[in-house]
Amino acid sequence: MPIHYDNNTQIFHLQAGQSSYAMQVSNEGYLCHLYYGKRISQDDLSYLNETGRGASFAPNPADGSPTLDTRLQEFPGAGVGDFRVPAVGVRAANGAYAVELKVVSHAILTGEKPALPGLPAFYLNDANEADTLEITMEDALLGLRVKLYYTAFAGENVITRWAVAENHGTAPLSIENLQSACVDFPRMDLDMVSLHGAWNRERHVERHPLFHGSTVIASRRGSSSHQLNPFAVLCDKHATEHSGSAYGVQLVYSGNFKIEAEVNQMHCTRVTVGINPENFAWRLQPGESFTTPEAVLSYSDEGFGGLSRALHRVTRNNLVRGEWKHKLRPIKINSWEAAYFNFDADKLVAFAREAAKTDVDLLVMDDGWFGLRNDDTTSLGDWFVNEEKLGCSLKELAERVNAEGLDFGIWFEPEMISPDSELYRKHPDWALHIPERGRSLGRRQCVINMALPEVQDYLFDSMSAVLKQANITYLKWDFNRNLTEVFCNSLPANQQGEVGHRFYLGLYDLCERLVQAFPHILFESCSGGGGRFDLGMLYYMPQTWTSDNTDPVDRLKIQWGTSMAYPIMTMGAHVAAPYHGRAGKIGYRAAVATTGAFGYELDPTKLTDEQIAEMRECNAEFRRHQQLVSTGDFYRLVSPYDNDGHYTAWQFVSPDKSETLIQCFTVFNLHNVWDLRVYPQGLDADAQYELDCGAVLHGDTIMHAGLRLQHFGGDFSHRLLFLKKKPPAAEADASQ
Ligand code: DGJ
């Protein structure tokens, strides 16, 4: 099993897939980090535990033991001699800020993974998948216990970690910082790769070397954000898509986060990941506990590609839940860019009728069906159907759409409240605000205080009432502004630092109630496009709208970047009407969008017969490969960030390596390029594969000599290559 403990050396050795993670309890009781990387034998690694290294201006603990400032530690405290970024910071009742944790006990939970109360988290499908190590540490003076959890997956290079703080003392404690995980690397020759962005330009890949001091990837926007995603990779200088060591750091959380990589005076790197400590403080009364979100650590010696594939698999298998976990997702058509707020039932039914001709599965009625909402100035929170606008009941509308052969879906933005709404007039105090301070508006709306149980109940009841009215099989959950004036009237002054996190506990609670009550509904989260694309939301909603930007050229970079951390099947991707982007051809746009949870965002009543036929063909093509795209291993072959972005290629390989799909895209014509080739990966080297054209080549030939993309070029071209393994001759004969 993946977790071993040696009683003599007090070394814990976790073996997750082909990776090892080792730590040791020192003589003084500190939990010291020994190793993280490629899987190694279970040798005595005590020689790696440097305890005697002093450093000027680094005081020794009161008992005279070596300074903490130069030790590699698992969960460093603050205020007692380790001056690097801490994993935990606690203010005692007397105002003192100091915490020093020592190990008191441990337990190996074989085949188990405890749940994280109220929080999204990875789960096990069966007991053979993972073991969990629980290490209890204590600061006896504070009466504080911190339990560290490490779940090591047996079959993947993935370890998840979280921490639980417990107050065993007699006075309240203020937890001002509690990270989910910390890893000390005895080196600084690392690059960081992170995903930055903005609205309409989400998750672009950026790589930068670490330096002395801190590199911080964080959000203080009250959401995981368009700007920086809760994901980072630390890698060797020479790491590429396909080779070199890479460490992934990720958080299962949708609120304020921080990933910090700090290089210290000893040229060592400390990485912490968790809730952003800024404006965070949790008051822990005696007897109470606080659980952090879960962090995901992953390792690959096959570069970023290997890292992504492991993350894709473990996210698909152990995070995404519910009826839609394994089901192929419907091809949808969404009303937003086709109609914005300007629709009634007849228009939507006409959309359904025309879309049916293209063989689409589902019509989504986006924003504008509730309260008095005809633009974005009003009605968020008034979750009752505007039958006058629709011209009929929701039930009738859904029935009419169903009669055209399509399923029916609906849009909500539950966490928002319009100042011009019945709800706001009744409960102005439900909007997040600070008394006497002005209420900032974003898109003319306030954020509703999800920390309030009465708000959670109101949303559950009002949304359930709508969902029960009609045959609804899909729900798009939007979130269109960031949090300001984060304050809660019902909490005392010394608990206001809890509101940001309580907001997410409230949201997660509501999501859980809704997904349990409506298990057949496919939920898709959204935040003005991809402003909240994170593992927290994916636990409740198996797909996320990747970006409002559906321009296929921009999407190449957005989807490439998103795929670094998230499975392809979780990325909502649509073909929008050409006026919303550069490249008009539906086939090209669809080729990019079919690398995701596919759909359309256009007015189908305006399509020509030729376009309808083209869409039918695109849909058929998507369905042909949907299983492979949904469950295959993803290889990024040619980056849209290289070669001026003129040529991009990526590939899917089925888990049994029997099929592969290679997709290549140009942006602008590549002049005078001789014999453009693509070098697929991940094939069975000895097997023979049959190309679309009927040619047969061995896997090793295809991977190393490459495939020629003859006559491939021109502006906005795409080429799709599908290869199937030839059955061995004997089997082929038998099947005839
Ligand atoms: C932002 C989303 O990203 C869009 O797709 C659309 O749903 C609008 N909100 C509706 O207001």
PDB file of N, CA, C and O and ligand atoms in Angstrom, residues 336 366-367 411 443 476 478 480 526 528-529 545 548, ligand 1:
ATOM      1  N   TRP A 336     -27.916  32.796 -25.448  1.00  0.00           N
ATOM      2  CA  TRP A 336     -27.372  34.097 -25.056  1.00  0.00           C
ATOM      3  C   TRP A 336     -26.957  34.959 -26.248  1.00  0.00           C
ATOM      4  O   TRP A 336     -27.514  36.033 -26.483  1.00  0.00           O
ATOM      5  N   ASP A 366     -30.919  31.132 -21.631  1.00  0.00           N
ATOM      6  CA  ASP A 366     -29.947  31.848 -20.790  1.00  0.00           C
ATOM      7  C   ASP A 366     -30.659  32.979 -20.046  1.00  0.00           C
ATOM      8  O   ASP A 366     -31.883  32.976 -19.881  1.00  0.00           O
ATOM      9  N   ASP A 367     -29.895  33.945 -19.616  1.00  0.00           N
ATOM     10  CA  ASP A 367     -30.338  35.073 -18.799  1.00  0.00           C
ATOM     11  C   ASP A 367     -31.581  35.764 -19.393  1.00  0.00           C
ATOM     12  O   ASP A 367     -31.657  35.961 -20.601  1.00  0.00           O
ATOM     13  N   TRP A 411     -30.841  29.013 -17.058  1.00  0.00           N
ATOM     14  CA  TRP A 411     -29.731  29.792 -16.488  1.00  0.00           C
ATOM     15  C   TRP A 411     -30.137  30.369 -15.133  1.00  0.00           C
ATOM     16  O   TRP A 411     -31.267  30.808 -14.958  1.00  0.00           O
ATOM     17  N   ARG A 443     -21.593  45.192 -12.811  1.00  0.00           N
ATOM     18  CA  ARG A 443     -22.676  44.871 -13.751  1.00  0.00           C
ATOM     19  C   ARG A 443     -24.031  45.231 -13.130  1.00  0.00           C
ATOM     20  O   ARG A 443     -25.000  44.492 -13.249  1.00  0.00           O
ATOM     21  N   LYS A 476     -27.234  26.210 -16.035  1.00  0.00           N
ATOM     22  CA  LYS A 476     -25.997  27.009 -16.109  1.00  0.00           C
ATOM     23  C   LYS A 476     -25.980  27.955 -14.918  1.00  0.00           C
ATOM     24  O   LYS A 476     -26.903  28.746 -14.744  1.00  0.00           O
ATOM     25  N   ASP A 478     -24.278  30.965 -13.174  1.00  0.00           N
ATOM     26  CA  ASP A 478     -23.394  32.089 -13.508  1.00  0.00           C
ATOM     27  C   ASP A 478     -22.971  32.868 -12.253  1.00  0.00           C
ATOM     28  O   ASP A 478     -23.578  32.722 -11.175  1.00  0.00           O
ATOM     29  N   ASN A 480     -21.261  36.856 -11.919  1.00  0.00           N
ATOM     30  CA  ASN A 480     -20.748  37.895 -12.815  1.00  0.00           C
ATOM     31  C   ASN A 480     -20.077  39.091 -12.170  1.00  0.00           C
ATOM     32  O   ASN A 480     -20.009  40.160 -12.799  1.00  0.00           O
ATOM     33  N   CYS A 526     -20.173  28.825 -14.360  1.00  0.00           N
ATOM     34  CA  CYS A 526     -19.768  29.886 -15.281  1.00  0.00           C
ATOM     35  C   CYS A 526     -19.487  31.103 -14.418  1.00  0.00           C
ATOM     36  O   CYS A 526     -20.081  31.269 -13.357  1.00  0.00           O
ATOM     37  N   GLY A 528     -18.929  34.828 -15.875  1.00  0.00           N
ATOM     38  CA  GLY A 528     -18.567  35.739 -16.962  1.00  0.00           C
ATOM     39  C   GLY A 528     -17.552  35.036 -17.836  1.00  0.00           C
ATOM     40  O   GLY A 528     -16.451  35.543 -18.063  1.00  0.00           O
ATOM     41  N   GLY A 529     -17.914  33.838 -18.286  1.00  0.00           N
ATOM     42  CA  GLY A 529     -16.936  32.963 -18.938  1.00  0.00           C
ATOM     43  C   GLY A 529     -16.267  32.123 -17.880  1.00  0.00           C
ATOM     44  O   GLY A 529     -16.921  31.544 -17.014  1.00  0.00           O
ATOM     45  N   TRP A 545     -18.076  26.724 -18.057  1.00  0.00           N
ATOM     46  CA  TRP A 545     -17.990  27.540 -19.279  1.00  0.00           C
ATOM     47  C   TRP A 545     -16.600  28.193 -19.302  1.00  0.00           C
ATOM     48  O   TRP A 545     -16.237  28.942 -18.399  1.00  0.00           O
ATOM     49  N   ASP A 548     -16.135  33.532 -22.225  1.00  0.00           N
ATOM     50  CA  ASP A 548     -17.125  34.171 -23.105  1.00  0.00           C
ATOM     51  C   ASP A 548     -16.526  34.378 -24.487  1.00  0.00           C
ATOM     52  O   ASP A 548     -17.247  34.669 -25.445  1.00  0.00           O
TER      53      ASP A 548
HETATM   54  C1  DGJ B   1     -22.058  35.811 -18.526  1.00  0.00           C
HETATM   55  C2  DGJ B   1     -21.905  34.465 -19.173  1.00  0.00           C
HETATM   56  O1  DGJ B   1     -20.564  34.155 -19.329  1.00  0.00           O
HETATM   57  C3  DGJ B   1     -22.639  34.449 -20.497  1.00  0.00           C
HETATM   58  O2  DGJ B   1     -22.450  33.226 -21.128  1.00  0.00           O
HETATM   59  C4  DGJ B   1     -24.104  34.722 -20.251  1.00  0.00           C
HETATM   60  O3  DGJ B   1     -24.682  33.665 -19.525  1.00  0.00           O
HETATM   61  C5  DGJ B   1     -24.271  36.032 -19.510  1.00  0.00           C
HETATM   62  N1  DGJ B   1     -23.465  36.100 -18.323  1.00  0.00           N
HETATM   63  C6  DGJ B   1     -25.716  36.255 -19.129  1.00  0.00           C
HETATM   64  O4  DGJ B   1     -25.892  37.368 -18.360  1.00  0.00           O
END
